Tab-separated table of C-alpha atoms in Angstrom:
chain	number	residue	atom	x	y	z
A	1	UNK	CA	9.050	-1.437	27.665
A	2	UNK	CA	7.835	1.296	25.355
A	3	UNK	CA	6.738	0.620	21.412
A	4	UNK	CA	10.083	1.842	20.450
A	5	UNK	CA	11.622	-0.443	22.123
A	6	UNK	CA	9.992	-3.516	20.944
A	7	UNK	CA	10.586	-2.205	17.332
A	8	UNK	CA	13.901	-1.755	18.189
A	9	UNK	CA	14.334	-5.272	19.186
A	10	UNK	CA	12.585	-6.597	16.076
A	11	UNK	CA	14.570	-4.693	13.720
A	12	UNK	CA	17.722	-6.591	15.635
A	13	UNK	CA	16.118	-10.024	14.568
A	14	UNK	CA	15.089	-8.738	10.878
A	15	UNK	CA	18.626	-8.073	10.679
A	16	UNK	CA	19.531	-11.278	12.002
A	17	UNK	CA	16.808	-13.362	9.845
A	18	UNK	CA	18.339	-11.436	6.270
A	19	UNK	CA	22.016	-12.629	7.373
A	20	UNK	CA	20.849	-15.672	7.455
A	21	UNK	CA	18.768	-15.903	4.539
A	22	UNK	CA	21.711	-14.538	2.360
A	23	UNK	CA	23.786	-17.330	4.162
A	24	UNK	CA	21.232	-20.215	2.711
A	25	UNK	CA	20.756	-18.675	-0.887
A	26	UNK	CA	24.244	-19.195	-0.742
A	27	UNK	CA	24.163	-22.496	0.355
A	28	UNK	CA	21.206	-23.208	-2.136
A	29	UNK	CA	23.249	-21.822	-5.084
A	30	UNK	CA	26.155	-24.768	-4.651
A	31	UNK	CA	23.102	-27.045	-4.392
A	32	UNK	CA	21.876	-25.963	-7.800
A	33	UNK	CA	25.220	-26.774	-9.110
A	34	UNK	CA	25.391	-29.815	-7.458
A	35	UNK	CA	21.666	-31.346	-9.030
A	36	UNK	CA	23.065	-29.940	-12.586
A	37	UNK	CA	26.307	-31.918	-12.001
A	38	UNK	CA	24.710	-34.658	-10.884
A	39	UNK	CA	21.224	-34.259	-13.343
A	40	UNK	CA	18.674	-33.853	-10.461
A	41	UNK	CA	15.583	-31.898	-11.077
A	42	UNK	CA	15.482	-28.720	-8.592
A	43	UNK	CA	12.122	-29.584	-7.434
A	44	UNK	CA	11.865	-32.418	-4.686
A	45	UNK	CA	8.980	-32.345	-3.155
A	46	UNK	CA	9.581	-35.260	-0.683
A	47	UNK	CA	12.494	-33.146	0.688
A	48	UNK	CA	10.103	-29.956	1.278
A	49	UNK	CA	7.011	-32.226	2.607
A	50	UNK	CA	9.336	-33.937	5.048
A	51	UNK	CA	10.336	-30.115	6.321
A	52	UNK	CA	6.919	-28.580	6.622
A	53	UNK	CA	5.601	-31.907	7.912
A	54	UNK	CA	8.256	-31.348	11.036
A	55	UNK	CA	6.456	-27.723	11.540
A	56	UNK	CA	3.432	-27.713	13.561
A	57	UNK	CA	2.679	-23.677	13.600
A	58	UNK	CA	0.649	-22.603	10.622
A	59	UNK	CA	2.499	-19.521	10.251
A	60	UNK	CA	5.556	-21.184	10.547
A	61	UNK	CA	4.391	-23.295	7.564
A	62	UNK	CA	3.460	-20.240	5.446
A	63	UNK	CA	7.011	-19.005	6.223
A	64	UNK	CA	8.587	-22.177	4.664
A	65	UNK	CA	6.649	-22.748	1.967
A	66	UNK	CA	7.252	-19.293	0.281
A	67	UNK	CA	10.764	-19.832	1.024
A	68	UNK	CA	11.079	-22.991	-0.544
A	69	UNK	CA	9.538	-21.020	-3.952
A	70	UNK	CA	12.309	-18.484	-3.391
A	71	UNK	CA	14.884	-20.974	-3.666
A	72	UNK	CA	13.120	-22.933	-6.338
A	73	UNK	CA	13.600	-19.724	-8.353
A	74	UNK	CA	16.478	-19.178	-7.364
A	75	UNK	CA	17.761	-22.121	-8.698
A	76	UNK	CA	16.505	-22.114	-11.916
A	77	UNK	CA	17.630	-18.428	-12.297
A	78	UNK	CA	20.665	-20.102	-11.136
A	79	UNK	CA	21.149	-22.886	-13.905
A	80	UNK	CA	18.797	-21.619	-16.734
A	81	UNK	CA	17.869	-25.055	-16.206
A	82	UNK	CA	15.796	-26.741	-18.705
A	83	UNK	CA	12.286	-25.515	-18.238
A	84	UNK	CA	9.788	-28.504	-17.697
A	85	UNK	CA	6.120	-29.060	-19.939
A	86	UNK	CA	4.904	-27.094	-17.495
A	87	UNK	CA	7.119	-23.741	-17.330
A	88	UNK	CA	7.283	-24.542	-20.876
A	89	UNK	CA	3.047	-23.916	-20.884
A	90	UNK	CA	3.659	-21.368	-18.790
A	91	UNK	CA	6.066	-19.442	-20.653
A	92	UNK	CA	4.190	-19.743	-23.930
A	93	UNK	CA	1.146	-18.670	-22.318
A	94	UNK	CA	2.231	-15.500	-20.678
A	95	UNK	CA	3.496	-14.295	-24.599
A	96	UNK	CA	0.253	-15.147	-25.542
A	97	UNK	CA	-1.758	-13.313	-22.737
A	98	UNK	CA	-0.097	-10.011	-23.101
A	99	UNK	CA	-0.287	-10.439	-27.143
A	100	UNK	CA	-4.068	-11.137	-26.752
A	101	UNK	CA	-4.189	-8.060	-23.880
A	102	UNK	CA	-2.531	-5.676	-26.528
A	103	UNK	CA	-4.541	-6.392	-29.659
A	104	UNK	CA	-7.876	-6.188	-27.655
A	105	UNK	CA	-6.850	-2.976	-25.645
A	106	UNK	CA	-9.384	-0.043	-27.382
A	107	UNK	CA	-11.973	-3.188	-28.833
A	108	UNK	CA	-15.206	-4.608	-27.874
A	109	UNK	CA	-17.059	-7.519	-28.661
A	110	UNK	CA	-18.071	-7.594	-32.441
A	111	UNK	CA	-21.275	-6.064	-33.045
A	112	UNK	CA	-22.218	-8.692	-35.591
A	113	UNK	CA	-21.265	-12.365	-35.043
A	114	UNK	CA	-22.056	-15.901	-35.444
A	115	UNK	CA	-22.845	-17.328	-32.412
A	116	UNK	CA	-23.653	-21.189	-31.213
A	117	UNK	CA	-25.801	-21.858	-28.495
A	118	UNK	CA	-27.651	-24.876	-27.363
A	119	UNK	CA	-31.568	-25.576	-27.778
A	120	UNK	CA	-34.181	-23.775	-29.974
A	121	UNK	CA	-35.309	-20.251	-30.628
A	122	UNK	CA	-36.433	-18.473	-27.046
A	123	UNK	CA	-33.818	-20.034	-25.333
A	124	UNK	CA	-32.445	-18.230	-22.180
A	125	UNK	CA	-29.138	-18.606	-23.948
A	126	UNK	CA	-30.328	-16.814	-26.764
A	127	UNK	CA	-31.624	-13.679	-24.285
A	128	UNK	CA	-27.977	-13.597	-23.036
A	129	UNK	CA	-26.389	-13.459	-26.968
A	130	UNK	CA	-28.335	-10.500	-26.979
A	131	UNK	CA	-27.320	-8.923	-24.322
A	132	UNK	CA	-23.513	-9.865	-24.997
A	133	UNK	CA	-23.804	-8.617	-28.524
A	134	UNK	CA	-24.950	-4.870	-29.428
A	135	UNK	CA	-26.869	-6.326	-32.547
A	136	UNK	CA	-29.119	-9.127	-33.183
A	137	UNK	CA	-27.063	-11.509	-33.379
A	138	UNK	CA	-26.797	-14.408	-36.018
A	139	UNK	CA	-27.417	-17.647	-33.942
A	140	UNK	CA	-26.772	-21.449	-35.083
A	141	UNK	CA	-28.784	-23.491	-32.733
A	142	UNK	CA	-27.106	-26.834	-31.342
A	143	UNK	CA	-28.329	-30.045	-29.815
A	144	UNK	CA	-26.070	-30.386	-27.338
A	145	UNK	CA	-23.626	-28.373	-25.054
A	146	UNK	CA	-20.513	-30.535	-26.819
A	147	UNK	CA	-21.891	-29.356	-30.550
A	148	UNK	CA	-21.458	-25.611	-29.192
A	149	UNK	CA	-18.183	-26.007	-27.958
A	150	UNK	CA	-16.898	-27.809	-31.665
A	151	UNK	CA	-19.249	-25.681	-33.431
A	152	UNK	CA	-16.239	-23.430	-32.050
A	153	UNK	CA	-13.195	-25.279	-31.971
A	154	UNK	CA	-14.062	-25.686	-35.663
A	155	UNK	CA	-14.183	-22.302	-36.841
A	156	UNK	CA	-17.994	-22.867	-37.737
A	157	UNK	CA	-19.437	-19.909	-35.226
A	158	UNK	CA	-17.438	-16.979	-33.651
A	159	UNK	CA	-18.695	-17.137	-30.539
A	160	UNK	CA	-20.439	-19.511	-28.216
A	161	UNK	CA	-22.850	-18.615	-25.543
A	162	UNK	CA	-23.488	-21.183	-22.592
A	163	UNK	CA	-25.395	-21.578	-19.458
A	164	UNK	CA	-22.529	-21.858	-16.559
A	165	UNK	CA	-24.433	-21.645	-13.082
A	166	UNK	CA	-27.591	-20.711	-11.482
A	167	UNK	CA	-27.878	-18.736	-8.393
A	168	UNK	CA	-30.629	-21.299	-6.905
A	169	UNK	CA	-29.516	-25.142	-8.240
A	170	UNK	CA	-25.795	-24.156	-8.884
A	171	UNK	CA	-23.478	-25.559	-11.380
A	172	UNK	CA	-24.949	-26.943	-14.917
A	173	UNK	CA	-22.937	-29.982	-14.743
A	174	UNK	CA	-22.847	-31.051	-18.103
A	175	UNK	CA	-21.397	-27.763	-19.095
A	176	UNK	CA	-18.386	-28.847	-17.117
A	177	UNK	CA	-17.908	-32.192	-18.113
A	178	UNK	CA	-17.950	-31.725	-21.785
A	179	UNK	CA	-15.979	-28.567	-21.990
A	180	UNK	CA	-12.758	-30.500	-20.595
A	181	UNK	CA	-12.655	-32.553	-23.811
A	182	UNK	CA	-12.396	-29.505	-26.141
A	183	UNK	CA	-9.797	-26.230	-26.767
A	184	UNK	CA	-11.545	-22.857	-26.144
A	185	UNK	CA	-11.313	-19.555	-24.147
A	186	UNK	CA	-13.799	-17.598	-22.254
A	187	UNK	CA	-13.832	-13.798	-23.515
A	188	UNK	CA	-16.813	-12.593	-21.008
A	189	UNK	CA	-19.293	-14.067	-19.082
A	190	UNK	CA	-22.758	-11.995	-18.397
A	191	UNK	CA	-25.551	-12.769	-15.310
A	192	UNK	CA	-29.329	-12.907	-16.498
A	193	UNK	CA	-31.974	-12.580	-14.404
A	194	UNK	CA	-33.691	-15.956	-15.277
A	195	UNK	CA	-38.064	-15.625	-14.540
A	196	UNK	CA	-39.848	-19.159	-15.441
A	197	UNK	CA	-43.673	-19.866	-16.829
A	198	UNK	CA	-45.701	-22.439	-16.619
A	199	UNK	CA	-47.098	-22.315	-20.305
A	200	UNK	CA	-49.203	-24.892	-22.107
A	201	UNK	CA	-51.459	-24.884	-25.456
A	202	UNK	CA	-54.299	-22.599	-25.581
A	203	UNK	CA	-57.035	-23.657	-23.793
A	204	UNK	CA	-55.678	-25.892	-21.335
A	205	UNK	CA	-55.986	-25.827	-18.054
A	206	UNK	CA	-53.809	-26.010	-14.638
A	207	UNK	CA	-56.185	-28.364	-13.307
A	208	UNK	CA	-55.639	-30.497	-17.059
A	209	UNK	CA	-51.779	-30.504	-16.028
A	210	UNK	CA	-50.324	-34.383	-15.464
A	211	UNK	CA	-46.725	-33.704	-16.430
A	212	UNK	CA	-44.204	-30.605	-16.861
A	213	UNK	CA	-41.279	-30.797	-18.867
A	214	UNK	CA	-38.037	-28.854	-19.237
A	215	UNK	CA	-34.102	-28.443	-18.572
A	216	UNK	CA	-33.151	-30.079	-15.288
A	217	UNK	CA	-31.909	-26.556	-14.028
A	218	UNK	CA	-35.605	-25.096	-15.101
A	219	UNK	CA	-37.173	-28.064	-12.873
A	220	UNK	CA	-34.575	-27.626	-10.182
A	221	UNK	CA	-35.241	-23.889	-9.800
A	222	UNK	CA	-38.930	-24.735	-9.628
A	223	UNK	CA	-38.574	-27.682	-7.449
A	224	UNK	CA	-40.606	-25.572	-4.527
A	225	UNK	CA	-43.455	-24.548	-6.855
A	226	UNK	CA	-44.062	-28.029	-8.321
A	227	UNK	CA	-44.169	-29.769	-5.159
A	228	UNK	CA	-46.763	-27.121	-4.141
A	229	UNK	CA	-48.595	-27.833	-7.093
A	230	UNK	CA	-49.270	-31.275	-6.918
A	231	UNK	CA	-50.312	-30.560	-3.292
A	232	UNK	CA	-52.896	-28.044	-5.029
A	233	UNK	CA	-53.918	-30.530	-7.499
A	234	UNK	CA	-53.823	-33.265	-4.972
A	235	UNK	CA	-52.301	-35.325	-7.559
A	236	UNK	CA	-48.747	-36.378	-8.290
A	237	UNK	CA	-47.508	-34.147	-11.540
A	238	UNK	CA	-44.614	-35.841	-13.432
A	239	UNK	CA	-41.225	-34.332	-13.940
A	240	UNK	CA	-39.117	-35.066	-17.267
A	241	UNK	CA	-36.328	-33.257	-18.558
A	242	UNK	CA	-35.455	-31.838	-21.885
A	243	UNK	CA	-32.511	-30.430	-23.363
A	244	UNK	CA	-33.585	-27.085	-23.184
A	245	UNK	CA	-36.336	-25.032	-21.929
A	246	UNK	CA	-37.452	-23.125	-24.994
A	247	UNK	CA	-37.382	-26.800	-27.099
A	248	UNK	CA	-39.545	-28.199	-24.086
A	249	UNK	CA	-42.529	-25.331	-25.075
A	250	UNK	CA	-41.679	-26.477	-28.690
A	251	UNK	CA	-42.630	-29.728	-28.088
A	252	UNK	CA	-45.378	-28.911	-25.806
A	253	UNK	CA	-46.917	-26.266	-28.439
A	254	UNK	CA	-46.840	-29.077	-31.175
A	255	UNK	CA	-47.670	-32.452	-29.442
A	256	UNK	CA	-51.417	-33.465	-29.138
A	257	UNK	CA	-51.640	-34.455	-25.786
A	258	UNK	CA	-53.499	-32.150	-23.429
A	259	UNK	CA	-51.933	-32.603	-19.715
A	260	UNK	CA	-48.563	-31.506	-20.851
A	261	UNK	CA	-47.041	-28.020	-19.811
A	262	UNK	CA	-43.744	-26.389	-19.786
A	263	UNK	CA	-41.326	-24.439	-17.721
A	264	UNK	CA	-39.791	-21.982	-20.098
A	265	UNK	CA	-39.423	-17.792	-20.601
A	266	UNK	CA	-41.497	-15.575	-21.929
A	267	UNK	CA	-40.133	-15.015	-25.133
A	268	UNK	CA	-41.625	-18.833	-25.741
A	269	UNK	CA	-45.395	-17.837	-25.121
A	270	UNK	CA	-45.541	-15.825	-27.789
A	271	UNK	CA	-42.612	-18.037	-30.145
A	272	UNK	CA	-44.880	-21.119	-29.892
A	273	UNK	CA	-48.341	-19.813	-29.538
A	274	UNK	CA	-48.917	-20.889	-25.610
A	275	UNK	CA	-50.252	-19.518	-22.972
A	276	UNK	CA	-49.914	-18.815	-19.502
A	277	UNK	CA	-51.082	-21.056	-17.084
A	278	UNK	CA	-48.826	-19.281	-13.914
A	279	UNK	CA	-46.301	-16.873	-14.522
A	280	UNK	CA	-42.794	-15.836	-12.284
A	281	UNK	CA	-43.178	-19.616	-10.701
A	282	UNK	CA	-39.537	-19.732	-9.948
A	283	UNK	CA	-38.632	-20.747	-5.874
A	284	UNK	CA	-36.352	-17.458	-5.539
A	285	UNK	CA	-37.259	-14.511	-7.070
A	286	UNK	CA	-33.458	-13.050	-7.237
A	287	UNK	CA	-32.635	-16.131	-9.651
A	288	UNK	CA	-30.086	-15.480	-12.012
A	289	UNK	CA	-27.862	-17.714	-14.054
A	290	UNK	CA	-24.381	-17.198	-15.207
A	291	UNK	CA	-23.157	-17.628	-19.001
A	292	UNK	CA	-19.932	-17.652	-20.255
A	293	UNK	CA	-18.932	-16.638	-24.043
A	294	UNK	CA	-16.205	-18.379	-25.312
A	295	UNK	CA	-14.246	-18.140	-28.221
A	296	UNK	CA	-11.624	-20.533	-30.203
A	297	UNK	CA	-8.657	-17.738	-30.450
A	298	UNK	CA	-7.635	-15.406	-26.728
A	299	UNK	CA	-9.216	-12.133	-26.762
A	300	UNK	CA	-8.932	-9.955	-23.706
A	301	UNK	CA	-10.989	-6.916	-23.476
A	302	UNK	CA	-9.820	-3.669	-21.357
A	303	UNK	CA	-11.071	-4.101	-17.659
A	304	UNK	CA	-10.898	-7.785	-17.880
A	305	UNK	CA	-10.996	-8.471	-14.064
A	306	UNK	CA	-11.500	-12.578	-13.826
A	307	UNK	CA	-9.899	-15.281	-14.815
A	308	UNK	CA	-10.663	-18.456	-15.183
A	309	UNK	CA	-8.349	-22.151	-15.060
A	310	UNK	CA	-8.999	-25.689	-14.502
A	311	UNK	CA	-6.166	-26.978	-11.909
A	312	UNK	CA	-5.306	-30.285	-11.081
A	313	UNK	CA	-3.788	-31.379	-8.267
A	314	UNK	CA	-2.475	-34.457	-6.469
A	315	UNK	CA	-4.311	-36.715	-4.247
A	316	UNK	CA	-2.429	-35.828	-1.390
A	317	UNK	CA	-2.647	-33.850	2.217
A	318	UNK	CA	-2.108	-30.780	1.830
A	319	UNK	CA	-1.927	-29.799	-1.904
A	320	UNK	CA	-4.740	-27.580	-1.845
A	321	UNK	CA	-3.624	-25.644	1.425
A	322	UNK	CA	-0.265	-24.540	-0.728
A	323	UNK	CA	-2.202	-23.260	-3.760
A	324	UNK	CA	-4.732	-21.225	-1.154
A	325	UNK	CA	-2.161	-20.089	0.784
A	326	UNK	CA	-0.280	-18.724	-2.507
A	327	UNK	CA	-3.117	-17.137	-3.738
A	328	UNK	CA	-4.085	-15.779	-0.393
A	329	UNK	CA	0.287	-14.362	-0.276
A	330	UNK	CA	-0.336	-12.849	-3.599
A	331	UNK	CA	-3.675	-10.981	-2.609
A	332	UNK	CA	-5.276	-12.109	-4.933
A	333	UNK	CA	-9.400	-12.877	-4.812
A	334	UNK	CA	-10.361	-16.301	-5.377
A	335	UNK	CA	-14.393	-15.694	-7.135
A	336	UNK	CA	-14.805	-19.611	-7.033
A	337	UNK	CA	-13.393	-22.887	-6.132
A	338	UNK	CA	-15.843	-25.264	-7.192
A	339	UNK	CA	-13.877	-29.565	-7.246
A	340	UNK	CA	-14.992	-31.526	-10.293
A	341	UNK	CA	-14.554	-35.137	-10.943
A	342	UNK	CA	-11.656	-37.099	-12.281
A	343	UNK	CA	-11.185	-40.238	-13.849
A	344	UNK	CA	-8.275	-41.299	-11.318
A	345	UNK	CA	-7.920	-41.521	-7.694
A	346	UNK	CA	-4.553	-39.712	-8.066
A	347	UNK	CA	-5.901	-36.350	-8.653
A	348	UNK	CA	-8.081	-33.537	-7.561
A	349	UNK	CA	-9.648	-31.525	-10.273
A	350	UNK	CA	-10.365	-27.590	-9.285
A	351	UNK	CA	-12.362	-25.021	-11.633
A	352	UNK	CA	-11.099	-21.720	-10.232
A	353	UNK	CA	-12.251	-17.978	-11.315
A	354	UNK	CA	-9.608	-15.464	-9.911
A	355	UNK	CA	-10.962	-11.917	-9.203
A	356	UNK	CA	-7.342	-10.280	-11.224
A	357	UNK	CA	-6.610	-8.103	-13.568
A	358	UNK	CA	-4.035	-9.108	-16.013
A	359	UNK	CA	-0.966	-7.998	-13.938
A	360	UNK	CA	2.380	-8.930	-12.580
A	361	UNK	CA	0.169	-10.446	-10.143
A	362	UNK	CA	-1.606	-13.054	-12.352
A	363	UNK	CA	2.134	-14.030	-14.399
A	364	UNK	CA	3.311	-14.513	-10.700
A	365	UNK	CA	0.477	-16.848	-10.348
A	366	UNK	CA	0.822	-18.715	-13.061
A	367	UNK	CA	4.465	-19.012	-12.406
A	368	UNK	CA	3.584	-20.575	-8.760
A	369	UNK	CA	1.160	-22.824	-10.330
A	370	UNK	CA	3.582	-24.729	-12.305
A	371	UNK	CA	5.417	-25.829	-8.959
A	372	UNK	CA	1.572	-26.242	-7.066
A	373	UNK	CA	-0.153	-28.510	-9.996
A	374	UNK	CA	0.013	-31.235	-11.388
A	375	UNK	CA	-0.963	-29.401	-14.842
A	376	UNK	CA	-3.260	-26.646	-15.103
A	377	UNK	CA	-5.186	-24.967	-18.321
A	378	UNK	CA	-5.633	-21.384	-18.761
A	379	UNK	CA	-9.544	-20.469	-19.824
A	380	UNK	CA	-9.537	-17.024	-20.571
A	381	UNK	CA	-8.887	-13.294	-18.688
A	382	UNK	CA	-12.385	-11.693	-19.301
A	383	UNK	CA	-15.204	-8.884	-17.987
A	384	UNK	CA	-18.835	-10.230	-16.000
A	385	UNK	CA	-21.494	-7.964	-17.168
């Protein structure tokens, strides 16, 4: 049998399969009229799970899922049913995206702006405002990652610059759990190349070192080095953490003790009148760390290629497989999938960064995810420089 004539026989069967297809959407119509008559919601997902649960082949179970989403739509379409919280989210939020895409179109980021970030002068944070921001910009300095994110939720700063994830000790936790108690929208997100030094007051010595101090994401990255070091020293050197690295060389330049060093950039040698005791002490040289700049109104610059949401999804088999396997049917890159913790047993809790442009493609998504989640919240559409 020749290639023709297997295409030949598979064209027979397409034509077969839309026949009937247009048979159920038929079928599916008078059962849309029947839920309104009888005030049933269109979705039931025990009636789909008990389906794809009777289908062993994957593909199969691909096949059936999108088609249940066809006739989801196709039901609503069919009613104008009464959208749910979620469509209604949806909806809203898709107005508000293209709005937001429009008035940002031929803009950049401000040159000049008030901007929040956590810690002291020298920061890292800091280093990435400036890079963000074609000017020096005007920075309010916070004591903890929750005061940046009110600091904009209040109208106080503009902006907001935080430390996301490092390439070497991976998510900044607390970044994650306090952002999911406040409003706010990522508008870019930059990658620094992050180099750490051991610094301590003039005149000490590496030998004189006892203790280091400095963000648990400075100590974590360093984790190799220190261990090494106390080998070197043949002594134990203590580890404590501080909020930030550029306050750990503050308190280091101005306490009296003598055994005390820091992990922090370079920017703080000369900021706090230390010096070097090793220098580039990091574990991997290629160490950078990813910050996010958020905002407390949507702005979507041209090229914006990522997206970020927080989904959440139910406790049961299964639920993430349908929200891959959309994505996947959409072609759309997933950039990360990291699970955070919930408060309930119920739930999964997903922070997702979709490599999309704001599209057909991403509305689709979002209208997929109101039938996939639980809930979901939209973070932002923004450029990675």
């Amino acid at each position: 049998m020749t290639l023709e004539d297997l295409r030949k026989k598979i064209d027979t069967i397409d034509n077969e399969l839309l026949n009937l297809f247009e048979q159920r959407m038929k079928v599916v119509t008078d059962v849309a009229a029947y839920k309104k008559a009888n005030g049933i919601p269109v979705l039931d997902r025990g009636r789909e799970e008990e389906k794809l649960n009777k289908i062993t082949d994957k593909n199969a179970r691909m096949l059936f899922s999108a088609l249940f989403g066809i006739s989801r739509r196709h039901q609503h379409e069919t009613l104008k049913a009464e959208p749910s919280p979620l469509q209604n989210y949806k909806t809203a939020l898709c107005a508000e995206i293209t709005e937001a895409k429009k008035a940002y179109t031929s803009k950049e980021l401000p040159t000049t702006a008030m901007i929040a970030c956590q810690g002291v002068e020298g920061s890292f944070a800091e280093l990435a405002s400036e890079k963000l921001f074609k000017q020096q910009p005007m920075i309010q300095y916070m004591k903890t990652y929750g005061s940046v994110f009110s600091a904009i939720e209040n109208g106080f700063c503009d902006y907001g610059v935080l430390p996301l994830e490092n390439s070497t000790a991976g998510s900044v936790n607390k970044v994650y759990r306090v952002m999911q108690n406040h409003n706010f929208r990522i508008v870019r997100s930059i990658r620094l190349k992050v180099d750490h030094h051991l610094v301590a007051p003039k005149g000490v010595k590496l030998e004189d070192i006892n203790e280091v101090v400095s963000h648990e994401q400075a100590l974590a990255q360093c984790d190799g080095y220190l261990n090494n070091l106390s080998k070197r020293l043949g002594k134990e050197i203590a580890q404590t953490q501080y909020n930030n690295t550029a306050a750990a060389a503050e308190m280091v330049a101005n306490s009296p003790r003598r055994d005390v060093a820091a992990i922090c950039s370079r920017r703080c040698v000369n900021q706090y009148n230390l010096d070097y005791l090793e220098e580039n002490i990091q574990d991997n040289p290629n160490n950078y760390t990813r910050f996010i700049c958020i905002s407390r109104n949507l702005e979507i610059y041209e090229g914006a290629n990522n997206t970020d949401m927080i989904l959440t999804l139910e406790n049961k088999q299964g639920s993430l497989y349908k929200v891959i396997s959309k994505i996947n049917e959409l072609g759309i890159d997933l950039g990360k999938l990291e699970s955070r913790p919930t408060d309930s047993d119920d739930d999964f809790m997903f922070y997702v960064t979709f490599k999309t442009a704001v599209n057909d493609d991403l509305f689709t998504l979002l209208d997929e995810l109101t039938t996939l989640c639980k809930k979901f919240e939209y973070l932002g559409s923004y450029v990675e420089v």
